[in-house]
Amino acid sequence: MTNLEVLDLSNNLFRNDTFAFLSGLPSLKSLYMGYNQLQGSIDIQDSGRQLNLTHLEEFDLSDNLINDNIFASLSGLSNLKSLNVSSNQLNGSIDMKANGSIPRLPTISICIPISLRPSNLARELLKQGLWSTPRSRIACVEQCGGNISRNCSYPVNNRHFAKAWSIHFSLKLCLLSNCRLIGSLPIQGWCDLRNLKSLDISGNALEGILPYCLGNLTSLLELDISNNQFTGNLTPLANLSSLRFVFLFKNCLQISMPFLSLANLPNLKCLWADENNMVMEPNSFHTSTPKFQLNFISLSKCTTDKGPSLQPPKFLYYQYDLRYVDLSHNNFSGTVPLWLLENNTKLENLILLGNSFIGSLLLPHLFHPNVSLIDISENKLQGQISTNICSTFPNLELLFLSKNAFEGNIPPCLSGMNTLSILDLSGNHLSGRVPEELIKRSSLDILRLSNNNLSGKIVPMMFNTSKLSNLYLDGNNFAGEIPDIDVSAIDFSHSSLENIDLSNNSFNGKLPRWIGNLSHLKGLALSNNHFEGSIPMELCDLYELEFLELSQNNLSGSIPSCFNSPYLTHFHVKRNKLSGPLTLAFNSSSLVTLDLRGNDLTGNISKWVGTLSALSVLLLKDNHLDGRIPVQLCKLDLLSIIDLSGNMFSGPIPSCLGNLTLAMNEVKSFVDVSLYTPNSIYNSFYLYHYPNSYMEEWIEFTTKSVSYSYGGDILEYMSGIDLSCNRLTGQIPFELGNLSEIRSLNLSHNNLVGVIPSSFSQLKQIESLDLSYNNLSGRIPIQLVELNFLEVFSVAHNNLSGSTPKPKAQFGTFDESSYEGNPLLCGPPLQNNCSKIESPPTVPTTADNEGEGSFMDTYVFCDELWIGTHIVEKESFDDFALSTELFVSVGTLFLVFVLF
């Protein structure tokens, strides 16, 4: 390959010795080695001889482990024009004059943007002939205070920013993305770069209006100012007639419709302006059609003051060469703008989700062989899905029509589309049966029919598919038994299913054992059905299983002691009839969620729980567990949600629980998101997000007196401990005040004694604190008024005394129910006047009686919400305790009077 000029070895596992191979490539001009395992300094030599790479012009070494000595190895690359060493281990500063290797490369400008490879867009421009040869391309510049600094670890001010441009007037490609630039754009220096073809200042903290001197950059082909805080309009760009690609997304720009500021740019092809402000000009301004013909436009999630009457931009009527259109999440109304398809015969991707389009989906009869993606989900469409959808779009790859009001049957022709890989018709009113061919014989990879009115029976043969990997039939009217079969008669070895969701239907009978033969299964959801019997041992054969949801059925027996999949992450069997002790059923260090609530489990929590090193959510509510709370829980560094309520745990609260960090944990949410790249010439510009799996982690946790469901991003931040409705004794450990990240703490309905720790004032994030129905005494710490996020607070039905906290900030919102059942408490919002009641002295509870707690055991039974709690034999105990406290108080007052 002596004539080879371009070699791309990026995204592999190559190491430094790979360079010896390059000695036989004397004509090489472009070498891409990014995202490999190159490390240290790179000696570009072969057996001590300098490699013959004198023609090399473009060199990409980004995302490796290279250090500062890389520059000493470049002295022989005399024609090098572009160098990318971003995202490596460069550190300190480089003296451009003192380093002997740099002067030998007089035309190079060092390029070190943060976590950014050479612009894919620049390569695309190169392919399209916008630059005649790589020789005309000069590298991008990132100057951080005059030095080249690792990861640009401090902000770059305007003075350095201006200097970075003024020293390179011949610069053509300049990337300054993610460099922590702050303030507004300067006017001097960089606006004189009249040869500049590509400018990228995205991902900084720049603000203010765009300077008018941008109009001096008359050679500019690409402009990327996305992910900043720019305001104002686009008038400075009005005369950049060479401009072809404009990226404006995620700013606060005022983008007028119909793009009056850009209407005179004849070469404009790509416009990405998501998450800005759309300003709809009066009709009198619509006097001329734009001179450009776009290929790519994205106007997603823009704000406007037009309300529900907003229509798609009128200038799109005059576009005839569109390939990619994204108008999602703008609340556009009216009928679906199918004229975009009629006017643009080359259209490939049409994304209109999250608007308010109404009416039927009447597809054009024209043949559209280029369309590969249609997403009109989350609108208000109704009627039947057009039967000509398959003939109109014969090469469709992704079809999303979810969350509308479509009715009728699933079009049978979809089963015969040999290019369709994702079909999402969920959240509609579709009825009838699911065509078996749609699952078995189509080219589908993901089929989502959730939350419709589909019915019929499910046969095992539907799961024996070699193509389909994700099947979602949850939330329908499927009923009956899923028959078990002789697995020796059917070969499931070729099944490619990875995720199956049949939850929220009316299936009954036993769980089929043949599911254990779906060897690639990662997620299985069968919750909220009527399955009965035991959990099949065959489920333990699912070696790759990550997510198992069997909640809200009638399953009985014990939990199999074989769930030791190394990948098992989330295990849910809540609200069944499972019984027996908590034996060593799980031996997975990857387990994040263990949800066993609402069963008939007995015994104690064994010490083996300490081996679940990844555990973040432990839910054991409403069982018959007893014994002490094991201190092994304190060893679980990632634990952030604990619910042991409604059991019979006894003994003291382990003080070591205060050592838990309750840190945010992204693994809790179990959202598997991949990036889908549209199949178009604009692959380099846009990556569209679609989930790789629609299975999402949801858990229930009671806080603020209500049971909430937490999932997605919110679950990542949620943290709480609920030990209510048990038989816990002793004092509340002051160490619990170290839980500064906790949002909910419930210790109610126990036999706790002693005082409320003043250390609770350190619970700065807490939103719900419930200490009611215990035997706590003493005063309420006045420091608690510092808890600014507290929404629910209850110390009701204890033996507290003294005045209530001053009603300021959050404590001004709590009513009498927060304090009731404490006769010796006084002050607002209670009716007791503190001037008439003198509280008794507080006698601290010592460690000697920590294990005793109270005169008698209290038996508590909790419903789902604690406000519906029923307490047996509690009144008599409270009366006895109260009378004892009053007797001591009266005696003390009498003794003080006599001594006086």
JSON list of C-alpha atoms in Angstrom, two decimals, residues 260-371:
[
{"chain": "A", "resi": 260, "resn": "LEU", "atom": "CA", "xyz": [-35.22, 37.37, 8.09]},
{"chain": "A", "resi": 261, "resn": "SER", "atom": "CA", "xyz": [-31.63, 37.67, 9.31]},
{"chain": "A", "resi": 262, "resn": "LEU", "atom": "CA", "xyz": [-30.51, 34.66, 7.28]},
{"chain": "A", "resi": 263, "resn": "ALA", "atom": "CA", "xyz": [-32.82, 34.97, 4.28]},
{"chain": "A", "resi": 264, "resn": "ASN", "atom": "CA", "xyz": [-30.06, 36.37, 2.03]},
{"chain": "A", "resi": 265, "resn": "LEU", "atom": "CA", "xyz": [-27.55, 33.59, 2.61]},
{"chain": "A", "resi": 266, "resn": "PRO", "atom": "CA", "xyz": [-27.73, 31.62, -0.65]},
{"chain": "A", "resi": 267, "resn": "ASN", "atom": "CA", "xyz": [-25.36, 28.83, 0.44]},
{"chain": "A", "resi": 268, "resn": "LEU", "atom": "CA", "xyz": [-26.97, 27.99, 3.77]},
{"chain": "A", "resi": 269, "resn": "LYS", "atom": "CA", "xyz": [-27.57, 24.21, 3.99]},
{"chain": "A", "resi": 270, "resn": "CYS", "atom": "CA", "xyz": [-27.67, 23.28, 7.66]},
{"chain": "A", "resi": 271, "resn": "LEU", "atom": "CA", "xyz": [-29.44, 25.17, 10.45]},
{"chain": "A", "resi": 272, "resn": "TRP", "atom": "CA", "xyz": [-29.57, 23.74, 13.97]},
{"chain": "A", "resi": 273, "resn": "ALA", "atom": "CA", "xyz": [-31.34, 26.19, 16.33]},
{"chain": "A", "resi": 274, "resn": "ASP", "atom": "CA", "xyz": [-32.95, 24.05, 19.06]},
{"chain": "A", "resi": 275, "resn": "GLU", "atom": "CA", "xyz": [-33.78, 25.52, 22.46]},
{"chain": "A", "resi": 276, "resn": "ASN", "atom": "CA", "xyz": [-33.89, 29.21, 21.57]},
{"chain": "A", "resi": 277, "resn": "ASN", "atom": "CA", "xyz": [-36.70, 31.77, 21.38]},
{"chain": "A", "resi": 278, "resn": "MET", "atom": "CA", "xyz": [-38.85, 31.83, 18.25]},
{"chain": "A", "resi": 279, "resn": "VAL", "atom": "CA", "xyz": [-40.25, 35.27, 17.42]},
{"chain": "A", "resi": 280, "resn": "MET", "atom": "CA", "xyz": [-43.13, 35.10, 14.96]},
{"chain": "A", "resi": 281, "resn": "GLU", "atom": "CA", "xyz": [-43.09, 38.25, 12.80]},
{"chain": "A", "resi": 282, "resn": "PRO", "atom": "CA", "xyz": [-46.37, 39.75, 11.49]},
{"chain": "A", "resi": 283, "resn": "ASN", "atom": "CA", "xyz": [-47.49, 38.67, 8.03]},
{"chain": "A", "resi": 284, "resn": "SER", "atom": "CA", "xyz": [-46.49, 42.06, 6.63]},
{"chain": "A", "resi": 285, "resn": "PHE", "atom": "CA", "xyz": [-42.87, 41.04, 7.02]},
{"chain": "A", "resi": 286, "resn": "HIS", "atom": "CA", "xyz": [-43.30, 38.00, 4.80]},
{"chain": "A", "resi": 287, "resn": "THR", "atom": "CA", "xyz": [-42.48, 39.84, 1.61]},
{"chain": "A", "resi": 288, "resn": "SER", "atom": "CA", "xyz": [-39.90, 37.56, 0.03]},
{"chain": "A", "resi": 289, "resn": "THR", "atom": "CA", "xyz": [-38.82, 33.96, -0.04]},
{"chain": "A", "resi": 290, "resn": "PRO", "atom": "CA", "xyz": [-35.42, 33.02, 1.39]},
{"chain": "A", "resi": 291, "resn": "LYS", "atom": "CA", "xyz": [-32.53, 32.59, -1.00]},
{"chain": "A", "resi": 292, "resn": "PHE", "atom": "CA", "xyz": [-31.30, 29.41, 0.67]},
{"chain": "A", "resi": 293, "resn": "GLN", "atom": "CA", "xyz": [-32.42, 25.82, 0.14]},
{"chain": "A", "resi": 294, "resn": "LEU", "atom": "CA", "xyz": [-31.74, 23.92, 3.34]},
{"chain": "A", "resi": 295, "resn": "ASN", "atom": "CA", "xyz": [-30.82, 20.26, 3.59]},
{"chain": "A", "resi": 296, "resn": "PHE", "atom": "CA", "xyz": [-31.00, 20.13, 7.38]},
{"chain": "A", "resi": 297, "resn": "ILE", "atom": "CA", "xyz": [-33.15, 22.06, 9.85]},
{"chain": "A", "resi": 298, "resn": "SER", "atom": "CA", "xyz": [-33.70, 21.42, 13.55]},
{"chain": "A", "resi": 299, "resn": "LEU", "atom": "CA", "xyz": [-35.99, 23.71, 15.57]},
{"chain": "A", "resi": 300, "resn": "SER", "atom": "CA", "xyz": [-36.76, 21.57, 18.60]},
{"chain": "A", "resi": 301, "resn": "LYS", "atom": "CA", "xyz": [-37.86, 22.79, 22.06]},
{"chain": "A", "resi": 302, "resn": "CYS", "atom": "CA", "xyz": [-38.07, 26.47, 21.18]},
{"chain": "A", "resi": 303, "resn": "THR", "atom": "CA", "xyz": [-40.12, 28.92, 23.22]},
{"chain": "A", "resi": 304, "resn": "THR", "atom": "CA", "xyz": [-42.68, 31.36, 21.82]},
{"chain": "A", "resi": 305, "resn": "ASP", "atom": "CA", "xyz": [-45.44, 33.64, 23.05]},
{"chain": "A", "resi": 306, "resn": "LYS", "atom": "CA", "xyz": [-47.97, 32.47, 20.47]},
{"chain": "A", "resi": 307, "resn": "GLY", "atom": "CA", "xyz": [-49.59, 29.82, 22.68]},
{"chain": "A", "resi": 308, "resn": "PRO", "atom": "CA", "xyz": [-51.70, 27.00, 21.21]},
{"chain": "A", "resi": 309, "resn": "SER", "atom": "CA", "xyz": [-52.23, 28.72, 17.85]},
{"chain": "A", "resi": 310, "resn": "LEU", "atom": "CA", "xyz": [-48.62, 28.37, 16.77]},
{"chain": "A", "resi": 311, "resn": "GLN", "atom": "CA", "xyz": [-48.16, 27.07, 13.22]},
{"chain": "A", "resi": 312, "resn": "PRO", "atom": "CA", "xyz": [-45.00, 25.62, 11.61]},
{"chain": "A", "resi": 313, "resn": "PRO", "atom": "CA", "xyz": [-42.76, 28.34, 10.11]},
{"chain": "A", "resi": 314, "resn": "LYS", "atom": "CA", "xyz": [-44.09, 29.57, 6.76]},
{"chain": "A", "resi": 315, "resn": "PHE", "atom": "CA", "xyz": [-40.66, 29.78, 5.15]},
{"chain": "A", "resi": 316, "resn": "LEU", "atom": "CA", "xyz": [-40.59, 25.96, 5.08]},
{"chain": "A", "resi": 317, "resn": "TYR", "atom": "CA", "xyz": [-43.19, 26.13, 2.28]},
{"chain": "A", "resi": 318, "resn": "TYR", "atom": "CA", "xyz": [-40.40, 27.35, 0.01]},
{"chain": "A", "resi": 319, "resn": "GLN", "atom": "CA", "xyz": [-37.92, 24.60, 0.83]},
{"chain": "A", "resi": 320, "resn": "TYR", "atom": "CA", "xyz": [-37.57, 21.81, -1.75]},
{"chain": "A", "resi": 321, "resn": "ASP", "atom": "CA", "xyz": [-34.28, 20.11, -0.89]},
{"chain": "A", "resi": 322, "resn": "LEU", "atom": "CA", "xyz": [-34.74, 19.13, 2.75]},
{"chain": "A", "resi": 323, "resn": "ARG", "atom": "CA", "xyz": [-33.30, 15.83, 3.95]},
{"chain": "A", "resi": 324, "resn": "TYR", "atom": "CA", "xyz": [-33.70, 16.21, 7.72]},
{"chain": "A", "resi": 325, "resn": "VAL", "atom": "CA", "xyz": [-36.50, 18.09, 9.56]},
{"chain": "A", "resi": 326, "resn": "ASP", "atom": "CA", "xyz": [-36.93, 18.22, 13.35]},
{"chain": "A", "resi": 327, "resn": "LEU", "atom": "CA", "xyz": [-39.76, 20.44, 14.64]},
{"chain": "A", "resi": 328, "resn": "SER", "atom": "CA", "xyz": [-40.36, 18.49, 17.83]},
{"chain": "A", "resi": 329, "resn": "HIS", "atom": "CA", "xyz": [-41.62, 19.80, 21.20]},
{"chain": "A", "resi": 330, "resn": "ASN", "atom": "CA", "xyz": [-42.87, 23.19, 20.00]},
{"chain": "A", "resi": 331, "resn": "ASN", "atom": "CA", "xyz": [-46.63, 22.84, 20.58]},
{"chain": "A", "resi": 332, "resn": "PHE", "atom": "CA", "xyz": [-47.34, 23.40, 16.88]},
{"chain": "A", "resi": 333, "resn": "SER", "atom": "CA", "xyz": [-51.04, 22.95, 16.14]},
{"chain": "A", "resi": 334, "resn": "GLY", "atom": "CA", "xyz": [-53.25, 22.23, 13.15]},
{"chain": "A", "resi": 335, "resn": "THR", "atom": "CA", "xyz": [-52.93, 19.21, 10.89]},
{"chain": "A", "resi": 336, "resn": "VAL", "atom": "CA", "xyz": [-49.69, 17.35, 10.31]},
{"chain": "A", "resi": 337, "resn": "PRO", "atom": "CA", "xyz": [-47.59, 19.32, 7.76]},
{"chain": "A", "resi": 338, "resn": "LEU", "atom": "CA", "xyz": [-47.37, 16.50, 5.26]},
{"chain": "A", "resi": 339, "resn": "TRP", "atom": "CA", "xyz": [-46.65, 19.12, 2.61]},
{"chain": "A", "resi": 340, "resn": "LEU", "atom": "CA", "xyz": [-43.07, 18.80, 3.83]},
{"chain": "A", "resi": 341, "resn": "LEU", "atom": "CA", "xyz": [-43.07, 15.34, 2.26]},
{"chain": "A", "resi": 342, "resn": "GLU", "atom": "CA", "xyz": [-44.79, 16.49, -0.91]},
{"chain": "A", "resi": 343, "resn": "ASN", "atom": "CA", "xyz": [-42.40, 19.40, -1.45]},
{"chain": "A", "resi": 344, "resn": "ASN", "atom": "CA", "xyz": [-39.20, 17.54, -0.53]},
{"chain": "A", "resi": 345, "resn": "THR", "atom": "CA", "xyz": [-38.87, 14.29, -2.43]},
{"chain": "A", "resi": 346, "resn": "LYS", "atom": "CA", "xyz": [-35.41, 13.65, -0.98]},
{"chain": "A", "resi": 347, "resn": "LEU", "atom": "CA", "xyz": [-36.55, 13.89, 2.64]},
{"chain": "A", "resi": 348, "resn": "GLU", "atom": "CA", "xyz": [-35.06, 11.16, 4.84]},
{"chain": "A", "resi": 349, "resn": "ASN", "atom": "CA", "xyz": [-36.01, 12.05, 8.44]},
{"chain": "A", "resi": 350, "resn": "LEU", "atom": "CA", "xyz": [-39.21, 13.77, 9.62]},
{"chain": "A", "resi": 351, "resn": "ILE", "atom": "CA", "xyz": [-39.45, 14.37, 13.39]},
{"chain": "A", "resi": 352, "resn": "LEU", "atom": "CA", "xyz": [-42.62, 16.09, 14.66]},
{"chain": "A", "resi": 353, "resn": "LEU", "atom": "CA", "xyz": [-43.08, 14.56, 18.12]},
{"chain": "A", "resi": 354, "resn": "GLY", "atom": "CA", "xyz": [-44.35, 16.49, 21.12]},
{"chain": "A", "resi": 355, "resn": "ASN", "atom": "CA", "xyz": [-46.66, 18.93, 19.36]},
{"chain": "A", "resi": 356, "resn": "SER", "atom": "CA", "xyz": [-50.45, 19.40, 19.20]},
{"chain": "A", "resi": 357, "resn": "PHE", "atom": "CA", "xyz": [-51.24, 18.21, 15.68]},
{"chain": "A", "resi": 358, "resn": "ILE", "atom": "CA", "xyz": [-54.80, 16.93, 15.32]},
{"chain": "A", "resi": 359, "resn": "GLY", "atom": "CA", "xyz": [-56.94, 15.03, 12.85]},
{"chain": "A", "resi": 360, "resn": "SER", "atom": "CA", "xyz": [-56.21, 11.92, 10.83]},
{"chain": "A", "resi": 361, "resn": "LEU", "atom": "CA", "xyz": [-52.86, 10.96, 9.40]},
{"chain": "A", "resi": 362, "resn": "LEU", "atom": "CA", "xyz": [-53.63, 11.10, 5.69]},
{"chain": "A", "resi": 363, "resn": "LEU", "atom": "CA", "xyz": [-50.43, 10.16, 3.94]},
{"chain": "A", "resi": 364, "resn": "PRO", "atom": "CA", "xyz": [-49.58, 11.41, 0.46]},
{"chain": "A", "resi": 365, "resn": "HIS", "atom": "CA", "xyz": [-49.88, 8.91, -2.37]},
{"chain": "A", "resi": 366, "resn": "LEU", "atom": "CA", "xyz": [-46.49, 9.87, -3.72]},
{"chain": "A", "resi": 367, "resn": "PHE", "atom": "CA", "xyz": [-43.70, 7.32, -3.55]},
{"chain": "A", "resi": 368, "resn": "HIS", "atom": "CA", "xyz": [-41.02, 8.32, -0.97]},
{"chain": "A", "resi": 369, "resn": "PRO", "atom": "CA", "xyz": [-38.21, 5.78, -1.18]},
{"chain": "A", "resi": 370, "resn": "ASN", "atom": "CA", "xyz": [-35.71, 7.93, 0.77]},
{"chain": "A", "resi": 371, "resn": "VAL", "atom": "CA", "xyz": [-37.69, 8.27, 4.00]}
]
